[in-house]
Short mmCIF file of C-alpha atoms and ligand atoms in Angstrom, two decimals:
data_model
loop_
_atom_site.label_atom_id
_atom_site.label_comp_id
_atom_site.label_asym_id
_atom_site.label_seq_id
_atom_site.Cartn_x
_atom_site.Cartn_y
_atom_site.Cartn_z
CA UNK A 600 -0.33 -0.08 -0.08
CA UNK A 601 1.19 3.14 -0.97
CA UNK A 602 -0.31 6.85 0.59
CA UNK A 603 1.29 9.93 0.10
CA UNK A 604 0.17 12.72 2.58
CA UNK A 605 0.74 16.62 1.16
CA UNK A 606 0.27 20.14 2.86
CA UNK A 607 1.48 19.06 6.10
CA UNK A 608 1.43 22.37 8.05
CA UNK A 609 4.61 21.34 9.55
CA UNK A 610 6.45 17.37 9.61
CA UNK A 611 8.22 16.93 12.83
CA UNK A 612 11.24 15.50 13.78
CA UNK A 613 12.43 14.33 10.57
CA UNK A 614 16.57 12.96 10.16
CA UNK A 615 18.20 13.88 6.71
CA UNK A 616 21.72 11.84 8.60
CA UNK A 617 19.70 9.53 10.97
CA UNK A 618 21.36 8.99 14.77
CA UNK A 619 20.16 6.87 16.68
CA UNK A 620 20.19 9.45 20.13
CA UNK A 621 20.72 13.13 20.69
CA UNK A 622 22.29 14.58 24.15
CA UNK A 623 23.30 18.05 25.38
CA UNK A 624 22.41 21.06 23.75
CA UNK A 625 22.25 19.39 20.33
CA UNK A 626 18.06 17.74 22.17
CA UNK A 627 17.01 21.23 22.25
CA UNK A 628 17.66 21.43 18.39
CA UNK A 629 14.72 19.70 16.46
CA UNK A 630 14.21 19.22 12.73
CA UNK A 631 11.13 19.71 10.71
CA UNK A 632 9.78 20.65 7.58
CA UNK A 633 7.47 22.70 6.96
CA UNK A 634 4.45 23.04 4.07
CA UNK A 635 5.78 19.80 3.74
CA UNK A 636 5.10 16.19 2.21
CA UNK A 637 5.30 12.36 3.16
CA UNK A 638 5.23 9.11 0.94
CA UNK A 639 4.41 6.04 2.59
CA UNK A 640 4.91 3.44 0.40
CA UNK A 641 5.19 -0.88 1.67
CA UNK A 642 4.92 0.09 5.09
CA UNK A 643 7.91 2.44 5.18
CA UNK A 644 8.68 5.74 4.74
CA UNK A 645 9.80 5.88 1.58
CA UNK A 646 10.51 10.29 0.84
CA UNK A 647 9.34 13.30 1.80
CA UNK A 648 10.49 16.91 1.57
CA UNK A 649 8.68 20.37 0.16
CA UNK A 650 6.02 20.46 -0.76
CA UNK A 651 7.33 22.48 -3.96
CA UNK A 652 9.18 18.80 -4.46
CA UNK A 653 6.50 16.55 -4.26
CA UNK A 654 5.78 13.77 -6.09
CA UNK A 655 2.54 13.44 -8.56
CA UNK A 656 0.45 10.51 -7.20
CA UNK A 657 -2.73 9.36 -8.02
CA UNK A 658 -4.04 6.63 -5.62
CA UNK A 659 -3.85 7.28 -1.87
CA UNK A 660 -4.03 10.81 -1.17
CA UNK A 661 -4.51 12.19 2.23
CA UNK A 662 -4.67 16.21 2.72
CA UNK A 663 -3.32 17.30 5.95
CA UNK A 664 -3.64 21.21 5.42
CA UNK A 665 -2.69 23.08 9.33
CA UNK A 666 -2.06 19.65 10.73
CA UNK A 667 1.41 18.45 11.54
CA UNK A 668 2.25 15.00 11.64
CA UNK A 669 5.11 13.39 13.90
CA UNK A 670 6.71 10.24 14.24
CA UNK A 671 4.80 7.28 16.56
CA UNK A 672 5.52 8.37 20.24
CA UNK A 673 8.34 6.03 22.08
CA UNK A 674 7.47 4.63 25.16
CA UNK A 675 10.14 2.33 26.56
CA UNK A 676 9.50 1.59 30.79
CA UNK A 677 5.54 0.31 30.72
CA UNK A 678 4.07 -2.45 32.74
CA UNK A 679 0.15 -1.88 30.83
CA UNK A 680 -0.14 -5.95 31.18
CA UNK A 681 -2.10 -6.60 34.34
CA UNK A 682 -4.63 -7.21 36.38
CA UNK A 683 -7.53 -5.77 37.74
CA UNK A 684 -6.78 -1.66 38.79
CA UNK A 685 -5.77 -0.76 42.29
CA UNK A 686 -7.85 2.94 42.23
CA UNK A 687 -8.64 1.44 46.35
CA UNK A 688 -4.71 2.32 47.48
CA UNK A 689 -4.84 6.06 45.67
CA UNK A 690 -7.64 6.36 48.20
CA UNK A 691 -5.03 6.19 51.26
CA UNK A 692 -2.11 7.72 49.05
CA UNK A 693 -4.43 10.30 49.33
CA UNK A 694 -5.44 10.54 52.83
CA UNK A 695 -1.12 10.44 53.74
CA UNK A 696 0.09 6.61 53.04
CA UNK A 697 2.92 6.87 50.89
CA UNK A 698 4.25 4.13 47.92
CA UNK A 699 6.35 2.52 51.24
CA UNK A 700 3.45 2.47 53.06
CA UNK A 701 1.39 0.42 51.40
CA UNK A 702 3.77 -1.62 49.55
CA UNK A 703 4.91 -2.12 53.19
CA UNK A 704 1.12 -3.68 53.78
CA UNK A 705 1.02 -5.88 51.60
CA UNK A 706 -0.71 -3.70 48.49
CA UNK A 707 1.17 -2.16 46.13
CA UNK A 708 3.32 -4.18 43.01
CA UNK A 709 2.16 -7.64 46.25
CA UNK A 710 -2.24 -6.29 45.62
CA UNK A 711 -1.00 -6.74 41.92
CA UNK A 712 0.90 -9.79 42.49
CA UNK A 713 -2.38 -11.29 44.12
CA UNK A 714 -5.20 -10.25 41.00
CA UNK A 715 -2.15 -11.42 38.43
CA UNK A 716 -1.81 -15.06 39.91
CA UNK A 717 -5.81 -15.02 40.18
CA UNK A 718 -6.15 -14.19 35.96
CA UNK A 719 -6.59 -16.79 33.54
CA UNK A 720 -3.95 -16.31 30.54
CA UNK A 721 -7.07 -14.68 28.22
CA UNK A 722 -8.52 -12.90 30.70
CA UNK A 723 -5.25 -11.39 31.32
CA UNK A 724 -4.77 -10.75 26.91
CA UNK A 725 -7.99 -9.47 26.76
CA UNK A 726 -7.66 -6.50 29.38
CA UNK A 727 -4.45 -5.97 28.73
CA UNK A 728 -5.09 -5.48 25.26
CA UNK A 729 -7.21 -3.01 26.01
CA UNK A 730 -5.58 -0.74 27.70
CA UNK A 731 -2.84 -1.28 24.09
CA UNK A 732 -5.49 0.31 21.78
CA UNK A 733 -6.03 3.25 24.14
CA UNK A 734 -2.49 4.13 24.59
CA UNK A 735 -2.17 3.60 20.03
CA UNK A 736 -4.82 6.20 20.27
CA UNK A 737 -3.02 8.65 22.14
CA UNK A 738 -0.46 8.07 19.14
CA UNK A 739 2.32 5.42 20.57
CA UNK A 740 3.59 3.04 18.03
CA UNK A 741 6.48 1.67 20.34
CA UNK A 742 6.22 0.35 23.46
CA UNK A 743 8.23 -1.93 25.96
CA UNK A 744 5.96 -3.81 28.58
CA UNK A 745 7.61 -5.44 31.54
CA UNK A 746 7.02 -8.86 33.65
CA UNK A 747 6.78 -8.07 36.57
CA UNK A 748 3.78 -9.07 38.31
CA UNK A 749 4.18 -12.69 38.50
CA UNK A 750 6.51 -12.77 41.09
CA UNK A 751 6.88 -16.49 40.66
CA UNK A 752 7.69 -18.77 38.02
CA UNK A 753 5.05 -19.35 36.67
CA UNK A 754 2.57 -16.19 36.78
CA UNK A 755 5.94 -14.76 35.53
CA UNK A 756 6.31 -17.12 32.16
CA UNK A 757 1.90 -16.10 31.52
CA UNK A 758 2.95 -12.22 32.24
CA UNK A 759 5.28 -13.16 29.16
CA UNK A 760 3.03 -15.28 26.96
CA UNK A 761 0.68 -12.45 27.32
CA UNK A 762 3.56 -9.36 25.98
CA UNK A 763 4.69 -12.23 23.64
CA UNK A 764 0.92 -12.63 21.79
CA UNK A 765 1.00 -8.95 22.52
CA UNK A 766 3.93 -8.58 20.28
CA UNK A 767 2.87 -11.27 17.55
CA UNK A 768 -0.91 -10.19 17.79
CA UNK A 769 -0.26 -5.77 17.82
CA UNK A 770 1.11 -3.59 15.01
CA UNK A 771 2.81 -1.38 17.55
CA UNK A 772 6.55 -2.52 17.92
CA UNK A 773 6.60 -4.53 20.71
CA UNK A 774 10.10 -5.36 23.91
CA UNK A 775 10.04 -7.24 26.39
CA UNK A 776 11.47 -7.09 29.71
CA UNK A 777 11.80 -10.00 32.47
CA UNK A 778 11.14 -8.17 35.79
CA UNK A 779 10.64 -11.40 37.59
CA UNK A 780 13.03 -8.34 40.59
CA UNK A 781 10.41 -5.86 40.61
CA UNK A 782 8.72 -7.04 45.20
CA UNK A 783 10.00 -9.70 47.15
CA UNK A 784 7.41 -12.28 47.71
CA UNK A 785 5.62 -12.02 51.18
CA UNK A 786 7.09 -15.44 52.03
CA UNK A 787 10.17 -14.42 50.77
CA UNK A 788 9.72 -11.56 53.04
CA UNK A 789 12.64 -12.56 55.53
CA UNK A 790 13.94 -14.42 53.04
CA UNK A 791 15.33 -12.24 49.77
CA UNK A 792 18.46 -13.98 48.62
CA UNK A 793 16.38 -16.86 48.40
CA UNK A 794 14.25 -15.20 46.09
CA UNK A 795 17.30 -13.61 44.00
CA UNK A 796 18.78 -17.31 44.12
CA UNK A 797 15.09 -18.58 42.47
CA UNK A 798 14.80 -15.53 39.72
CA UNK A 799 18.92 -16.74 38.76
CA UNK A 800 18.40 -20.61 38.87
CA UNK A 801 14.46 -20.96 37.66
CA UNK A 802 12.56 -18.03 36.24
CA UNK A 803 15.75 -17.01 33.92
CA UNK A 804 16.64 -19.56 32.43
CA UNK A 805 13.06 -20.78 31.78
CA UNK A 806 11.54 -17.45 30.42
CA UNK A 807 15.65 -17.13 28.26
CA UNK A 808 14.11 -21.05 27.17
CA UNK A 809 10.89 -19.86 25.24
CA UNK A 810 13.06 -16.71 24.58
CA UNK A 811 10.86 -14.79 26.43
CA UNK A 812 12.50 -11.64 26.38
CA UNK A 813 14.29 -8.61 25.23
CA UNK A 814 15.69 -7.61 27.76
CA UNK A 815 15.90 -8.16 31.85
CA UNK A 816 15.18 -5.91 34.16
CA UNK A 817 15.79 -4.97 38.43
CA UNK A 818 13.72 -2.55 41.14
CA UNK A 819 17.74 -1.67 43.00
CA UNK A 820 16.14 1.02 45.17
CA UNK A 821 15.31 1.19 49.04
CA UNK A 822 13.48 -1.44 50.39
CA UNK A 823 13.18 -3.30 47.64
CA UNK A 824 17.02 -5.05 45.38
CA UNK A 825 20.24 -4.40 47.36
CA UNK A 826 23.43 -3.60 45.03
CA UNK A 827 24.56 -7.17 45.11
CA UNK A 828 21.11 -8.55 44.61
CA UNK A 829 21.18 -6.65 40.89
CA UNK A 830 24.45 -7.36 40.46
CA UNK A 831 24.21 -10.79 41.05
CA UNK A 832 20.82 -10.80 39.03
CA UNK A 833 22.21 -8.91 35.74
CA UNK A 834 25.46 -11.32 35.40
CA UNK A 835 22.97 -14.07 35.89
CA UNK A 836 20.94 -12.49 33.04
CA UNK A 837 23.86 -11.75 30.82
CA UNK A 838 24.43 -15.48 30.42
CA UNK A 839 21.57 -15.26 28.25
CA UNK A 840 21.41 -12.41 26.34
CA UNK A 841 19.66 -10.38 28.87
CA UNK A 842 20.51 -6.85 29.15
CA UNK A 843 19.34 -4.32 31.23
CA UNK A 844 17.07 -2.23 31.64
CA UNK A 845 16.75 -0.99 34.80
CA UNK A 846 14.82 0.81 37.85
CA UNK A 847 17.17 3.09 39.78
CA UNK A 848 16.73 5.82 42.66
CA UNK A 849 13.10 6.32 42.29
CA UNK A 850 13.42 6.27 45.97
CA UNK A 851 17.18 6.94 47.32
CA UNK A 852 20.47 7.43 46.14
CA UNK A 853 20.69 3.35 45.29
CA UNK A 854 22.83 2.96 43.38
CA UNK A 855 21.06 0.91 40.87
CA UNK A 856 22.32 4.07 38.34
CA UNK A 857 26.10 3.36 38.92
CA UNK A 858 25.16 -0.77 38.86
CA UNK A 859 23.31 -0.29 36.31
CA UNK A 860 26.37 1.23 34.11
CA UNK A 861 28.75 -1.22 34.70
CA UNK A 862 26.88 -3.41 33.16
CA UNK A 863 25.70 -1.48 29.74
CA UNK A 864 21.75 -1.28 30.81
CA UNK A 865 20.28 -0.32 27.64
CA UNK A 866 18.90 2.85 30.58
CA UNK A 867 17.87 3.38 33.46
CA UNK A 868 15.05 4.51 34.74
CA UNK A 869 13.38 7.39 37.32
CA UNK A 870 15.98 8.76 38.86
CA UNK A 871 14.34 10.87 41.35
CA UNK A 872 17.31 10.56 43.40
CA UNK A 873 21.19 11.72 40.63
CA UNK A 874 23.17 13.61 41.96
CA UNK A 875 26.65 14.44 40.12
CA UNK A 876 27.95 10.44 41.18
CA UNK A 877 25.02 9.56 38.92
CA UNK A 878 25.31 12.10 36.24
CA UNK A 879 29.36 11.26 36.30
CA UNK A 880 28.26 7.05 35.62
CA UNK A 881 26.44 8.70 32.97
CA UNK A 882 28.64 10.52 31.35
CA UNK A 883 31.01 7.97 30.27
CA UNK A 884 28.59 5.02 29.28
CA UNK A 885 26.22 4.27 26.49
CA UNK A 886 23.13 3.76 29.27
CA UNK A 887 20.38 5.89 28.68
CA UNK A 888 18.67 8.21 31.58
CA UNK A 889 14.61 7.74 31.51
CA UNK A 890 12.22 9.59 33.42
CA UNK A 891 8.85 9.18 34.44
CA UNK A 892 7.27 12.25 34.91
CA UNK A 893 3.84 10.55 35.40
CA UNK A 894 5.28 8.21 37.97
CA UNK A 895 6.41 11.09 40.32
CA UNK A 896 3.34 13.56 39.86
CA UNK A 897 1.01 10.75 40.51
CA UNK A 898 3.49 9.49 43.86
CA UNK A 899 3.71 13.53 44.78
CA UNK A 900 7.70 12.80 44.74
CA UNK A 901 10.70 15.29 44.06
CA UNK A 902 11.88 16.32 40.51
CA UNK A 903 14.30 14.55 39.17
CA UNK A 904 16.79 17.03 38.02
CA UNK A 905 16.32 17.15 34.28
CA UNK A 906 18.12 20.61 33.56
CA UNK A 907 21.44 19.83 34.76
CA UNK A 908 21.68 15.64 33.09
CA UNK A 909 21.14 18.70 29.99
CA UNK A 910 23.62 20.57 31.45
CA UNK A 911 25.97 18.44 31.64
CA UNK A 912 25.88 16.56 28.00
CA UNK A 913 23.70 13.14 29.04
CA UNK A 914 20.45 12.36 27.02
CA UNK A 915 17.60 12.37 28.54
CA UNK A 916 14.66 9.39 27.20
CA UNK A 917 10.62 10.72 28.53
CA UNK A 918 8.39 7.81 29.73
CA UNK A 919 4.38 6.76 30.51
CA UNK A 920 5.51 4.08 33.41
CA UNK A 921 2.18 3.37 32.64
CA UNK A 922 1.39 0.62 35.72
CA UNK A 923 -1.59 0.07 38.39
CA UNK A 924 -0.24 1.46 41.53
CA UNK A 925 2.14 4.44 40.38
CA UNK A 926 1.25 5.79 36.97
CA UNK A 927 -2.27 4.75 35.65
CA UNK A 928 -1.97 6.35 31.88
CA UNK A 929 0.36 5.66 28.90
CA UNK A 930 -0.66 9.11 27.47
CA UNK A 931 2.63 10.11 25.76
CA UNK A 932 1.53 13.41 25.32
CA UNK A 933 0.57 14.26 29.23
CA UNK A 934 4.41 12.63 29.70
CA UNK A 935 5.13 15.72 27.10
CA UNK A 936 3.03 18.23 29.19
CA UNK A 937 4.77 16.80 32.94
CA UNK A 938 8.39 17.13 32.24
CA UNK A 939 7.61 21.39 30.33
CA UNK A 940 5.96 21.79 33.45
CA UNK A 941 8.06 19.68 36.22
CA UNK A 942 11.20 18.65 34.95
CA UNK A 943 11.65 21.96 33.09
CA UNK A 944 12.10 20.98 29.86
CA UNK A 945 12.23 22.77 26.62
CA UNK A 946 9.25 21.48 24.18
CA UNK A 947 11.95 21.12 22.02
CA UNK A 948 14.02 18.44 24.17
CA UNK A 949 10.79 16.23 25.27
CA UNK A 950 10.10 15.78 21.53
CA UNK A 951 13.58 14.28 21.28
CA UNK A 952 12.80 12.93 24.51
CA UNK A 953 9.78 11.03 23.80
CA UNK A 954 11.02 10.27 20.52
CA UNK A 955 14.47 9.28 19.57
CA UNK A 956 15.54 8.53 22.60
CA UNK A 957 12.43 6.53 24.24
CA UNK A 958 13.36 4.64 20.56
CA UNK A 959 17.49 3.92 22.02
CA UNK A 960 15.84 2.79 25.30
CA UNK A 961 14.14 -0.55 22.96
CA UNK A 962 17.18 -1.29 21.07
CA UNK A 963 15.25 0.21 18.46
CA UNK A 964 16.43 3.87 17.29
CA UNK A 965 16.98 2.12 13.89
CA UNK A 966 13.68 1.54 13.21
CA UNK A 967 11.29 3.55 14.14
CA UNK A 968 11.58 7.43 16.27
CA UNK A 969 11.44 10.00 12.97
CA UNK A 970 10.93 10.36 10.42
CA UNK A 971 13.85 9.09 8.02
CA UNK A 972 13.74 7.27 4.92
CA UNK A 973 13.57 3.50 5.72
CA UNK A 974 12.33 3.74 8.67
CA UNK A 975 8.52 1.53 9.91
CA UNK A 976 5.97 4.26 9.38
CA UNK A 977 4.85 4.72 11.90
CA UNK A 978 3.37 8.52 12.96
CA UNK A 979 0.46 10.73 13.67
CA UNK A 980 -1.93 13.68 11.85
CA UNK A 981 -1.89 16.25 14.54
CA UNK A 982 -5.30 18.17 14.48
CA UNK A 983 -5.52 22.48 13.19
CA UNK A 984 -2.74 23.03 15.28
CA UNK A 985 -1.08 26.00 15.06
CA UNK A 986 2.33 25.55 16.15
CA UNK A 987 4.25 21.79 17.37
CA UNK A 988 4.75 24.29 20.76
CA UNK A 989 0.95 23.32 21.35
CA UNK A 990 0.91 19.77 22.02
CA UNK A 991 2.81 20.33 25.13
CA UNK A 992 1.01 23.19 26.06
CA UNK A 993 -2.59 21.84 25.98
CA UNK A 994 -1.94 19.21 28.09
CA UNK A 995 -5.56 17.75 28.35
CA UNK A 996 -6.66 17.74 25.40
CA UNK A 997 -6.53 14.46 22.76
CA UNK A 998 -4.76 16.42 19.45
CA UNK A 999 -4.01 13.38 18.21
CA UNK A 1000 -6.60 13.25 15.05
CA UNK A 1001 -5.12 9.98 12.52
CA UNK A 1002 -2.72 7.08 13.89
CA UNK A 1003 -0.50 5.19 11.17
CA UNK A 1004 1.22 1.84 11.99
CA UNK A 1005 3.14 0.12 9.41
CA UNK A 1006 2.41 2.50 6.95
CA UNK A 1007 -1.38 1.58 7.63
CA UNK A 1008 -4.08 4.03 7.98
CA UNK A 1009 -5.49 3.16 11.67
CA UNK A 1010 -7.26 5.35 12.78
O1 NIG B 1041 7.31 2.07 37.84
N1 NIG B 1041 9.15 1.31 41.07
C1 NIG B 1041 8.75 0.49 40.76
N2 NIG B 1041 7.60 -0.92 40.11
C2 NIG B 1041 6.37 -0.22 39.53
C3 NIG B 1041 5.49 0.26 40.39
C4 NIG B 1041 5.15 -0.47 40.02
C5 NIG B 1041 3.28 -0.33 40.54
O2 NIG B 1041 3.72 0.17 42.10
O3 NIG B 1041 2.37 -1.53 40.48
C6 NIG B 1041 6.85 1.67 39.12
O4 NIG B 1041 7.18 2.84 39.38
FE1 FE B 1042 8.37 1.11 36.38
#
C-alpha cells in the first residue's frame, strides 16, 4: 500500500542523517519541514520533503492542510500487562499514605501479583489489549512492556506469554522485559536471597529457553533489591544475552544507576535521586537516562534534575511507566506536558525525548523514532494546531486525529 500525505503544515522530527540518540544541548534542536509531503510505501517511509518537490501520485492521497505529522511516540517503560486496578490505594495515597507504606501493608506490587495470580492468561490478554488500543489512539507506536506482577515462575511466564501475544497480534513495535525482581513476595519477606536465587536458577533460564524477553529489569532501590542482588541478577542474565534496563534511584541514592552502568544497561529509569556521582557515571556510558514524570507526579515525589543532566551533556528519554500503582496512564502527550512543567524541559527537548531517545532505550532507534527514509511508517496526524509546542501546552486535550502504523491508516 502506498500513501501520499501532502500540504502538511509542519513535518516534525525529520532526520536527513538518522542518529541513534540525541544528547545534551542538541536536544533543544528539532528538525522540521514546513509545508511538507510524506510518502509511505510498503510499510516504510520512502520519501519526504517540501511541497515544491512533492511527487505526482493518483492513489491514496491525504490532504493534511493545517495539521502536523509527528513520528509515533515511543514508550520505553511500561507495566501495561496487569490484572484489575488499584484505585483503593489511590484513595489511601490521597489520605496521606506513602508508596512505601502501602507496599509494606501488602498493597502495591504484591496486590497486583495476587490479582494477576487469580486471572487466566486469556483474561489477562483481554484486559491488556484494552490498554494497548488506548495507547495506540493516544499516538504510541512502540512500547516496552515488563513482567513483574507474577513473582513466581509460572505467573511470570504467564505475563511474558501475554506480552508475546501482544507482540504477535498488535500493530505497534513491542519489546519485552523480564522483571521477576520487581518486589519480594510475602513468603520471602525475610529470605530475600532465596528469592533472588529462584530468579537466577529457575526464572531466567525458563524465560530464556522460551525466548520470552528481550531485556532484564531489577527494581534496585531502598526496600526492594540491593546493589549486590542486582549485580548477581545481571551477571546471571548476561549469560543468556539479556541486557539490563533498571528501575533505579526512585526512592533513594540507591546505587542503581552505577550498577546499571557497570552492566552496560540500555537504560536506567526513574532517577529522582540523581546527584553528581550518578551524572558522572552516566556520562561515561551508553546507558539512556530515562525519566518517568507520570510516576513522580502521581506519587507527589521530588523531581529528577533534568536540567542539570542536560547541561552536563546527557541524553534524556521520557516514558509513561503505565502501571496500576504509580502511573495509571499511558498518555505520552501528557508525559510531554509534565516534563515541560515539572522538569523544565523545552518542547523541542521533550519531543526528542519521547521519540528517538525513547526508541534508543528500547534498542529500536534504527527503525523508529523519527521521520527518516527507510524507517517503519509509524506516525500520527494532529488536528489543526498552530505550533508543535501547542502539543505539550494543551495538557488535557487529545489533538491526535489520525494514526498510521506500519503504513496502514488505523484511525
Ligand atoms: O515503575 N517502581 C517500581 N515499579 C513501578 C510501580 C509498579 C506498581 O506500583 O505496581 C514503577 O513505578
Ligand atoms: Fe516502572
